Tab-separated table of C-alpha atoms and ligand atoms in Angstrom:
chain	number	residue	atom	x	y	z
P	1	MET	CA	59.956	104.559	101.902
P	2	GLN	CA	60.488	104.533	105.615
P	3	MET	CA	64.005	105.157	106.777
P	4	ALA	CA	65.515	101.945	108.108
P	5	THR	CA	66.319	102.039	111.792
P	6	GLN	CA	69.378	100.451	113.271
P	7	ALA	CA	67.204	97.886	115.040
P	8	GLU	CA	66.369	96.390	111.638
P	9	PHE	CA	70.029	95.675	111.110
P	10	PRO	CA	71.159	93.894	114.249
P	11	ARG	CA	74.778	92.832	114.595
P	12	PRO	CA	75.365	89.557	112.786
P	13	ASP	CA	74.676	86.434	114.836
P	14	GLY	CA	77.236	85.064	117.237
P	15	GLY	CA	79.342	88.206	117.195
P	16	ALA	CA	80.342	87.596	113.563
P	17	PRO	CA	81.887	90.673	111.923
P	18	TRP	CA	80.065	92.814	109.378
P	19	LEU	CA	81.197	91.962	105.867
P	20	LEU	CA	82.100	95.178	104.034
P	21	THR	CA	82.724	93.047	100.973
P	22	PRO	CA	81.058	92.588	97.594
P	23	GLY	CA	79.593	89.183	98.390
P	24	PRO	CA	79.372	86.949	100.241
P	25	LEU	CA	77.964	89.747	102.347
P	26	SER	CA	76.094	90.275	105.602
P	27	THR	CA	72.654	88.716	105.259
P	28	ALA	CA	69.430	89.066	107.248
P	29	THR	CA	68.928	86.654	110.130
P	30	GLU	CA	65.639	85.555	108.511
P	31	THR	CA	67.532	84.712	105.333
P	32	ARG	CA	69.927	82.436	107.186
P	33	GLN	CA	67.061	80.955	109.214
P	34	ALA	CA	65.274	79.962	106.006
P	35	MET	CA	67.969	77.312	105.574
P	36	LEU	CA	67.065	75.389	108.732
P	37	ARG	CA	65.137	72.628	107.027
P	38	ASP	CA	65.696	70.190	104.207
P	39	TRP	CA	63.945	70.012	100.839
P	40	GLY	CA	63.787	67.208	98.334
P	41	SER	CA	65.024	68.484	94.980
P	42	TRP	CA	62.480	66.371	93.083
P	43	ASP	CA	59.563	67.269	95.334
P	44	GLY	CA	56.769	69.612	94.255
P	45	ASP	CA	57.484	72.021	97.103
P	46	PHE	CA	60.977	72.693	95.843
P	47	ARG	CA	59.857	72.857	92.220
P	48	ALA	CA	57.363	75.532	93.263
P	49	MET	CA	60.179	77.414	95.004
P	50	THR	CA	62.264	77.383	91.829
P	51	ALA	CA	59.325	78.564	89.743
P	52	ALA	CA	58.518	81.372	92.202
P	53	MET	CA	62.140	82.470	92.253
P	54	CYS	CA	62.399	82.629	88.459
P	55	ALA	CA	59.110	84.521	88.178
P	56	ARG	CA	60.289	87.093	90.711
P	57	LEU	CA	63.625	87.567	88.987
P	58	LEU	CA	61.952	88.061	85.602
P	59	ALA	CA	59.639	90.634	87.149
P	60	LEU	CA	62.636	92.439	88.658
P	61	ALA	CA	64.249	92.435	85.218
P	62	GLY	CA	61.173	94.128	83.775
P	63	ASP	CA	60.331	91.371	81.307
P	64	ALA	CA	56.766	92.564	80.732
P	65	ALA	CA	56.477	90.984	77.293
P	66	GLY	CA	57.518	87.502	78.450
P	67	GLU	CA	60.390	87.433	75.968
P	68	PHE	CA	62.956	86.324	78.523
P	69	ALA	CA	63.521	83.240	80.643
P	70	CYS	CA	65.423	82.796	83.886
P	71	VAL	CA	67.868	79.922	84.048
P	72	PRO	CA	69.545	79.297	87.405
P	73	MET	CA	72.956	77.634	87.425
P	74	GLN	CA	74.712	75.912	90.319
P	75	GLY	CA	78.047	77.323	91.443
P	76	SER	CA	79.465	80.790	92.065
P	77	GLY	CA	78.814	83.704	89.729
P	78	SER	CA	81.698	82.788	87.428
P	79	PHE	CA	80.043	79.438	86.675
P	80	ALA	CA	76.958	81.291	85.468
P	81	VAL	CA	79.094	83.676	83.387
P	82	GLU	CA	80.841	80.709	81.810
P	83	ALA	CA	77.498	79.004	81.180
P	84	MET	CA	76.164	82.170	79.510
P	85	LEU	CA	79.229	82.692	77.310
P	86	GLY	CA	79.677	79.029	76.414
P	87	SER	CA	76.011	78.551	75.579
P	88	LEU	CA	74.928	81.836	73.979
P	89	VAL	CA	78.071	82.480	71.915
P	90	PRO	CA	78.171	80.012	69.011
P	91	ARG	CA	81.518	78.623	67.937
P	92	GLY	CA	81.807	80.751	64.814
P	93	ALA	CA	80.952	83.976	66.605
P	94	LYS	CA	83.293	86.766	67.672
P	95	VAL	CA	83.028	88.665	70.931
P	96	LEU	CA	84.134	92.170	71.849
P	97	VAL	CA	84.919	92.293	75.582
P	98	LEU	CA	84.832	95.688	77.289
P	99	ALA	CA	87.304	95.338	80.138
P	100	ASN	CA	88.260	97.771	82.877
P	101	GLY	CA	89.207	95.483	85.693
P	102	ALA	CA	89.409	91.914	86.931
P	103	TYR	CA	85.915	90.801	85.899
P	104	GLY	CA	86.257	92.042	82.331
P	105	GLN	CA	89.597	90.229	82.204
P	106	ARG	CA	87.927	87.095	83.558
P	107	ALA	CA	85.268	87.233	80.829
P	108	ALA	CA	88.026	87.399	78.195
P	109	GLU	CA	89.904	84.559	79.911
P	110	THR	CA	86.717	82.488	79.922
P	111	LEU	CA	86.289	83.017	76.180
P	112	ARG	CA	89.917	81.957	75.705
P	113	TYR	CA	89.228	78.716	77.587
P	114	LEU	CA	86.086	78.194	75.531
P	115	GLY	CA	87.971	78.736	72.292
P	116	ARG	CA	85.633	81.540	71.242
P	117	ASP	CA	87.141	84.203	69.019
P	118	HIS	CA	87.279	87.514	70.849
P	119	THR	CA	88.893	90.901	70.997
P	120	VAL	CA	89.241	93.159	74.015
P	121	ILE	CA	89.002	96.884	74.590
P	122	ASP	CA	91.146	97.022	77.708
P	123	LYS	CA	90.753	100.298	79.578
P	124	GLY	CA	93.175	99.337	82.335
P	125	ASP	CA	92.266	99.344	86.001
P	126	TYR	CA	89.261	101.608	85.990
P	127	MET	CA	88.735	103.863	82.960
P	128	PRO	CA	85.153	103.357	81.732
P	129	PRO	CA	84.507	102.024	78.211
P	130	ARG	CA	82.540	104.728	76.397
P	131	ALA	CA	80.013	104.559	73.592
P	132	PRO	CA	82.100	106.199	70.817
P	133	GLU	CA	84.996	103.742	71.134
P	134	VAL	CA	82.623	100.772	71.254
P	135	ASP	CA	80.865	102.133	68.200
P	136	ALA	CA	84.181	102.572	66.369
P	137	ALA	CA	85.275	99.006	67.238
P	138	LEU	CA	81.986	97.599	65.935
P	139	GLU	CA	82.198	99.678	62.784
P	140	ALA	CA	85.783	98.549	62.173
P	141	ASP	CA	85.049	94.828	62.566
P	142	ALA	CA	81.867	93.504	60.993
P	143	GLY	CA	82.809	90.030	62.265
P	144	ILE	CA	81.986	90.968	65.845
P	145	THR	CA	78.656	89.373	66.716
P	146	HIS	CA	78.507	89.838	70.499
P	147	VAL	CA	79.658	92.390	73.068
P	148	VAL	CA	80.337	91.569	76.721
P	149	ALA	CA	80.051	94.452	79.202
P	150	ILE	CA	80.502	94.570	82.967
P	151	HIS	CA	77.752	96.596	84.666
P	152	CYS	CA	79.539	97.402	87.916
P	153	GLU	CA	83.224	96.426	87.693
P	154	THR	CA	83.578	95.287	91.271
P	155	SER	CA	87.375	95.334	91.257
P	156	SER	CA	87.515	99.149	91.272
P	157	GLY	CA	83.853	99.766	92.109
P	158	ILE	CA	83.232	101.740	88.916
P	159	LEU	CA	79.706	101.933	87.590
P	160	ASN	CA	80.124	101.483	83.851
P	161	PRO	CA	77.813	103.447	81.513
P	162	ILE	CA	75.750	100.422	80.504
P	163	GLU	CA	72.911	102.449	78.946
P	164	GLU	CA	75.099	104.191	76.370
P	165	ILE	CA	76.952	100.942	75.618
P	166	ALA	CA	73.680	99.036	75.106
P	167	GLU	CA	72.465	101.766	72.784
P	168	VAL	CA	75.423	101.615	70.376
P	169	VAL	CA	75.536	97.807	70.437
P	170	ALA	CA	71.851	97.675	69.507
P	171	ALA	CA	72.253	100.391	66.862
P	172	ARG	CA	74.989	98.287	65.242
P	173	GLY	CA	72.773	95.196	65.367
P	174	ARG	CA	75.077	93.198	67.659
P	175	LYS	CA	74.142	91.183	70.732
P	176	LEU	CA	74.923	92.407	74.226
P	177	LEU	CA	75.729	90.078	77.139
P	178	ILE	CA	75.940	91.844	80.504
P	179	ASP	CA	77.718	90.766	83.670
P	180	SER	CA	75.458	92.492	86.164
P	181	MET	CA	76.630	90.306	89.013
P	182	SER	CA	77.211	93.073	91.534
P	183	ALA	CA	74.562	95.501	90.238
P	184	PHE	CA	71.291	93.646	89.586
P	185	GLY	CA	68.832	94.154	92.419
P	186	ALA	CA	70.235	97.536	93.450
P	187	LEU	CA	70.715	99.303	90.116
P	188	PRO	CA	68.042	99.406	87.433
P	189	LEU	CA	68.546	96.819	84.713
P	190	ASN	CA	65.278	96.714	82.859
P	191	VAL	CA	65.394	94.576	79.726
P	192	SER	CA	62.668	96.655	78.116
P	193	GLU	CA	64.902	99.725	78.400
P	194	ILE	CA	68.410	98.286	78.088
P	195	PRO	CA	68.445	96.108	74.978
P	196	CYS	CA	70.418	92.925	75.643
P	197	GLU	CA	70.551	89.269	74.711
P	198	ALA	CA	71.115	88.163	78.285
P	199	PHE	CA	72.520	89.212	81.616
P	200	VAL	CA	73.859	87.298	84.563
P	201	SER	CA	73.849	87.789	88.331
P	202	SER	CA	74.132	85.634	91.435
P	203	ALA	CA	72.487	84.857	94.755
P	204	ASN	CA	74.996	86.504	97.060
P	205	LYS	CA	75.223	90.083	95.823
P	206	CYS	CA	72.572	92.830	95.840
P	207	ILE	CA	69.625	90.518	96.510
P	208	GLU	CA	71.484	89.608	99.722
P	209	GLY	CA	71.213	85.842	99.573
P	210	VAL	CA	73.900	83.347	100.499
P	211	PRO	CA	76.350	81.990	97.895
P	212	GLY	CA	75.651	78.866	95.860
P	213	PHE	CA	74.176	79.687	92.455
P	214	GLY	CA	73.940	82.270	89.702
P	215	PHE	CA	71.194	82.935	87.182
P	216	VAL	CA	71.039	84.021	83.576
P	217	ILE	CA	68.123	86.112	82.339
P	218	ALA	CA	68.151	85.460	78.604
P	219	ARG	CA	65.954	85.999	75.577
P	220	ARG	CA	63.951	82.851	74.909
P	221	ALA	CA	64.985	83.091	71.263
P	222	ALA	CA	68.639	83.119	72.300
P	223	LEU	CA	68.137	80.051	74.492
P	224	GLU	CA	66.330	78.252	71.699
P	225	ALA	CA	69.213	79.004	69.339
P	226	ALA	CA	71.788	77.845	71.904
P	227	ARG	CA	71.232	74.136	71.441
P	228	GLY	CA	74.536	72.319	70.934
P	229	ASN	CA	76.716	75.391	71.524
P	230	SER	CA	78.008	74.498	74.958
P	231	HIS	CA	81.475	73.082	75.488
P	232	SER	CA	80.341	71.690	78.838
P	233	LEU	CA	77.668	69.235	79.895
P	234	ALA	CA	77.158	70.694	83.376
P	235	LEU	CA	77.247	74.333	82.230
P	236	ASP	CA	74.928	73.897	79.237
P	237	LEU	CA	72.382	76.670	79.712
P	238	HIS	CA	70.170	75.410	76.911
P	239	ALA	CA	69.952	71.940	78.458
P	240	GLN	CA	69.302	73.384	81.917
P	241	TRP	CA	66.527	75.580	80.503
P	242	VAL	CA	64.866	72.789	78.502
P	243	TYR	CA	64.910	70.460	81.510
P	244	LEU	CA	63.569	73.182	83.790
P	245	GLU	CA	60.723	73.977	81.365
P	246	LYS	CA	59.860	70.295	81.030
P	247	THR	CA	60.166	69.096	84.638
P	248	GLY	CA	60.336	72.176	86.851
P	249	GLN	CA	63.617	70.810	88.167
P	250	TRP	CA	67.250	71.769	87.896
P	251	ARG	CA	69.465	69.269	86.093
P	252	TYR	CA	71.702	67.779	88.763
P	253	THR	CA	71.565	68.593	92.469
P	254	PRO	CA	70.347	72.132	93.185
P	255	PRO	CA	71.588	74.076	96.242
P	256	THR	CA	68.206	73.634	97.948
P	257	HIS	CA	68.985	75.554	101.138
P	258	VAL	CA	70.530	78.402	99.186
P	259	VAL	CA	67.388	78.680	97.050
P	260	ALA	CA	65.233	78.766	100.193
P	261	ALA	CA	67.405	81.539	101.629
P	262	PHE	CA	67.261	83.408	98.311
P	263	LEU	CA	63.459	83.318	98.258
P	264	LYS	CA	63.440	84.861	101.725
P	265	ALA	CA	65.985	87.447	100.537
P	266	LEU	CA	63.728	88.274	97.559
P	267	GLU	CA	60.787	88.725	99.931
P	268	ILE	CA	62.839	91.116	102.061
P	269	HIS	CA	63.981	92.925	98.909
P	270	ALA	CA	60.363	93.463	97.838
P	271	ALA	CA	59.276	94.542	101.339
P	272	GLU	CA	62.100	97.090	101.412
P	273	GLY	CA	60.750	98.650	98.217
P	274	GLY	CA	62.517	96.731	95.449
P	275	VAL	CA	65.407	97.901	93.315
P	276	ALA	CA	64.850	101.625	93.948
P	277	ALA	CA	64.849	101.302	97.739
P	278	ARG	CA	67.731	98.848	97.780
P	279	GLY	CA	69.782	101.162	95.584
P	280	ALA	CA	68.868	104.160	97.745
P	281	ARG	CA	69.998	102.400	100.927
P	282	TYR	CA	73.311	101.434	99.333
P	283	ARG	CA	73.813	104.994	98.075
P	284	ASP	CA	73.157	106.321	101.591
P	285	ASN	CA	75.662	103.782	102.914
P	286	ARG	CA	78.224	104.895	100.368
P	287	ASP	CA	77.686	108.623	100.943
P	288	THR	CA	77.956	108.285	104.728
P	289	MET	CA	81.044	106.093	104.523
P	290	VAL	CA	82.837	108.117	101.826
P	291	ALA	CA	82.184	111.449	103.593
P	292	GLY	CA	83.521	110.015	106.857
P	293	MET	CA	86.605	108.486	105.246
P	294	ARG	CA	87.351	111.701	103.342
P	295	ALA	CA	87.140	113.607	106.616
P	296	LEU	CA	89.937	111.352	107.874
P	297	GLY	CA	92.020	112.294	104.832
P	298	PHE	CA	91.347	109.182	102.733
P	299	GLU	CA	90.761	109.695	99.001
P	300	THR	CA	88.645	107.618	96.640
P	301	LEU	CA	90.135	106.257	93.435
P	302	LEU	CA	87.122	107.411	91.454
P	303	ALA	CA	85.525	110.805	91.075
P	304	ASP	CA	81.987	110.965	92.461
P	305	ARG	CA	80.485	110.612	88.994
P	306	TRP	CA	81.839	107.057	88.610
P	307	LEU	CA	81.429	105.864	92.210
P	308	SER	CA	79.023	102.944	92.358
P	309	PRO	CA	76.848	102.398	95.413
P	310	ILE	CA	78.291	98.868	95.574
P	311	ILE	CA	81.913	99.126	96.655
P	312	VAL	CA	84.434	101.973	96.931
P	313	THR	CA	88.202	101.881	96.367
P	314	PHE	CA	90.381	104.052	98.611
P	315	PHE	CA	94.084	104.758	98.172
P	316	ASN	CA	96.349	103.612	100.973
P	317	PRO	CA	97.684	106.587	102.954
P	318	ALA	CA	101.199	107.785	102.095
P	319	ASP	CA	102.224	107.818	105.776
P	320	PRO	CA	104.859	105.049	106.210
P	321	ALA	CA	103.176	104.062	109.486
P	322	PHE	CA	100.231	102.732	107.449
P	323	ASP	CA	100.294	98.995	106.892
P	324	PHE	CA	97.293	97.364	105.202
P	325	ALA	CA	97.630	93.986	106.975
P	326	ARG	CA	97.649	95.763	110.335
P	327	PHE	CA	94.778	98.035	109.282
P	328	TYR	CA	92.764	94.970	108.241
P	329	ASP	CA	93.357	93.252	111.587
P	330	LEU	CA	92.477	96.390	113.550
P	331	MET	CA	89.243	96.776	111.549
P	332	LYS	CA	88.375	93.103	112.057
P	333	ALA	CA	89.010	93.369	115.804
P	334	GLN	CA	86.339	96.087	115.816
P	335	GLY	CA	83.874	93.900	113.909
P	336	PHE	CA	84.417	94.966	110.307
P	337	ILE	CA	85.849	92.846	107.489
P	338	ILE	CA	87.158	95.072	104.688
P	339	TYR	CA	88.576	94.061	101.330
P	340	PRO	CA	92.007	94.411	99.749
P	341	GLY	CA	92.375	96.502	96.592
P	342	LYS	CA	92.880	95.127	93.106
P	343	LEU	CA	94.686	97.991	91.364
P	344	THR	CA	97.995	97.323	89.666
P	345	VAL	CA	99.507	100.818	89.798
P	346	VAL	CA	98.945	102.066	93.350
P	347	ASP	CA	98.129	100.409	96.674
P	348	SER	CA	94.490	100.506	97.637
P	349	PHE	CA	91.758	98.840	99.637
P	350	ARG	CA	88.007	98.548	99.231
P	351	ILE	CA	84.970	98.980	101.433
P	352	GLY	CA	81.648	97.532	100.323
P	353	CYS	CA	78.308	99.289	100.809
P	354	ILE	CA	76.054	96.292	100.127
P	355	GLY	CA	74.496	93.756	102.463
P	356	ARG	CA	72.163	94.020	105.433
P	357	MET	CA	73.630	97.307	106.672
P	358	ASP	CA	72.592	100.912	107.057
P	359	THR	CA	74.269	104.268	107.667
P	360	ALA	CA	74.628	103.549	111.406
P	361	VAL	CA	76.852	100.607	110.502
P	362	MET	CA	78.789	102.764	108.041
P	363	ARG	CA	79.424	105.379	110.719
P	364	GLY	CA	80.790	102.529	112.827
P	365	VAL	CA	83.142	101.641	109.969
P	366	VAL	CA	84.474	105.189	109.829
P	367	ASP	CA	84.946	105.347	113.621
P	368	ALA	CA	86.786	102.027	113.468
P	369	ALA	CA	89.046	103.339	110.680
P	370	ALA	CA	89.841	106.448	112.748
P	371	HIS	CA	90.703	104.251	115.707
P	372	ALA	CA	92.876	101.971	113.550
P	373	LEU	CA	94.823	104.965	112.205
P	374	ARG	CA	95.472	106.180	115.758
P	375	GLU	CA	96.631	102.707	116.811
P	376	MET	CA	99.091	102.593	113.916
P	377	GLY	CA	100.280	106.133	114.551
P	378	VAL	CA	99.086	107.377	111.157
P	379	ARG	CA	98.441	111.107	111.529
P	380	ASP	CA	96.767	111.709	108.246
P	381	ALA	CA	95.330	109.343	105.630
P	382	THR	CA	96.304	111.450	102.587
P	383	PRO	CA	97.459	109.220	99.706
P	384	PRO	CA	100.807	109.593	97.916
P	385	ALA	CA	101.134	112.096	95.075
P	386	VAL	CA	101.431	109.286	92.519
P	387	ALA	CA	97.949	108.061	93.471
P	388	LEU	CA	96.444	111.506	93.016
P	389	ALA	CA	98.222	111.883	89.667
P	390	GLU	CA	96.741	108.552	88.604
P	391	ARG	CA	93.298	109.773	89.553
P	392	ALA	CA	93.750	113.014	87.638
P	393	ARG	CA	94.147	110.914	84.473
P	394	LEU	CA	90.621	109.650	84.988
P	395	ALA	CA	89.178	113.100	85.497
P	396	ALA	CA	90.845	114.374	82.308
V	401	PLP	C1	81.167	88.625	92.059
V	401	PLP	C2	81.332	88.891	90.621
V	401	PLP	C3	81.450	87.838	89.677
V	401	PLP	C4	81.457	86.390	90.062
V	401	PLP	O1	82.429	86.082	90.997
V	401	PLP	P1	82.337	84.698	91.782
V	401	PLP	O2	83.484	84.812	92.745
V	401	PLP	O3	82.524	83.607	90.811
V	401	PLP	O4	81.002	84.642	92.440
V	401	PLP	C5	81.502	88.165	88.339
V	401	PLP	N1	81.468	89.444	87.921
V	401	PLP	C6	81.363	90.469	88.778
V	401	PLP	C7	81.303	91.867	88.235
V	401	PLP	C8	81.293	90.233	90.154
V	401	PLP	O5	81.187	91.255	91.011
């Protein structure tokens, strides 16, 4: 792969800031330009766009045997998660949710709304769920039929060990549902290697589209068996799939412009070199940014082993002159939108590595952070001792 030059990643249009966030994120100009015309949702041109999109996504998922189908769903990623859970988990089933952050919690909350029996292994803010404890939970409760795992838990940025989890779930003969929202497209998720019933992702994460829909890649057999499961008319994945197979259309109004932008984003993804190249660029972004921030004294929540190439959590500095709201404004004034933290124990913030950005942009982020610290009169970005003690728990 050729190294991307900065010229390929021009500043966003109209002086808009870079989004160092986990989606919506900074998109390519060509992706946004693909939205500058209108499509009829019923028309053959748009039906062909939907078909092309689904075929590309299935190829990305490694569905060589044609055992899976792609079902897009209108709405943000959570709508697609809810559609997957409500449709693929029958009413009498029981789900084990592996939670280590906000998105695992949201999956459990969704099941609560849906009235689906579930139990949670809650690892707190960021400890990864590991194979032996999942195995023990499945051994202890033969009633558990499904397991929900979060691929990259975007709230801390941890990359969960999805391979080892998939292995024990399959060995115990249970069905795995994966929230790969912030990982698919940049991290390998090949259904021929990671046994699962279905996984879900959305338009505005690692494929670098704009927000407006999610998609579920599910076993055809699971979709066939899902008839009548859904609590919701609009979020019925089985009905959406059947209608799509029959007519080539989405049920109800599709986000036509968003689909057009997504097709362009998929083209750019392929031209860049697919999942491997996308993941490599994000890893370079992360490594450049983390090294620069550490040189300023900042510390990451996670040890290198668990750092995803998607988003990184940093502890707030201990220096009383540090104020996150001020830091945010100073970063924004320099053209960078960062993200607040989501930890409950210590104060933190997050910087995303995904989107149409390269290491030159990430060096700009670090320079901007150094400038912001100087403006605030923060001499050193070292976190408080309590934060480092918290981190030591993870390493243990
Ligand atoms: C982004 C994301 C979602 C969906 O969030 P929405 O705000 O509904 O798009 C779900 N799970 C994970 C892990 C995510 O990163």
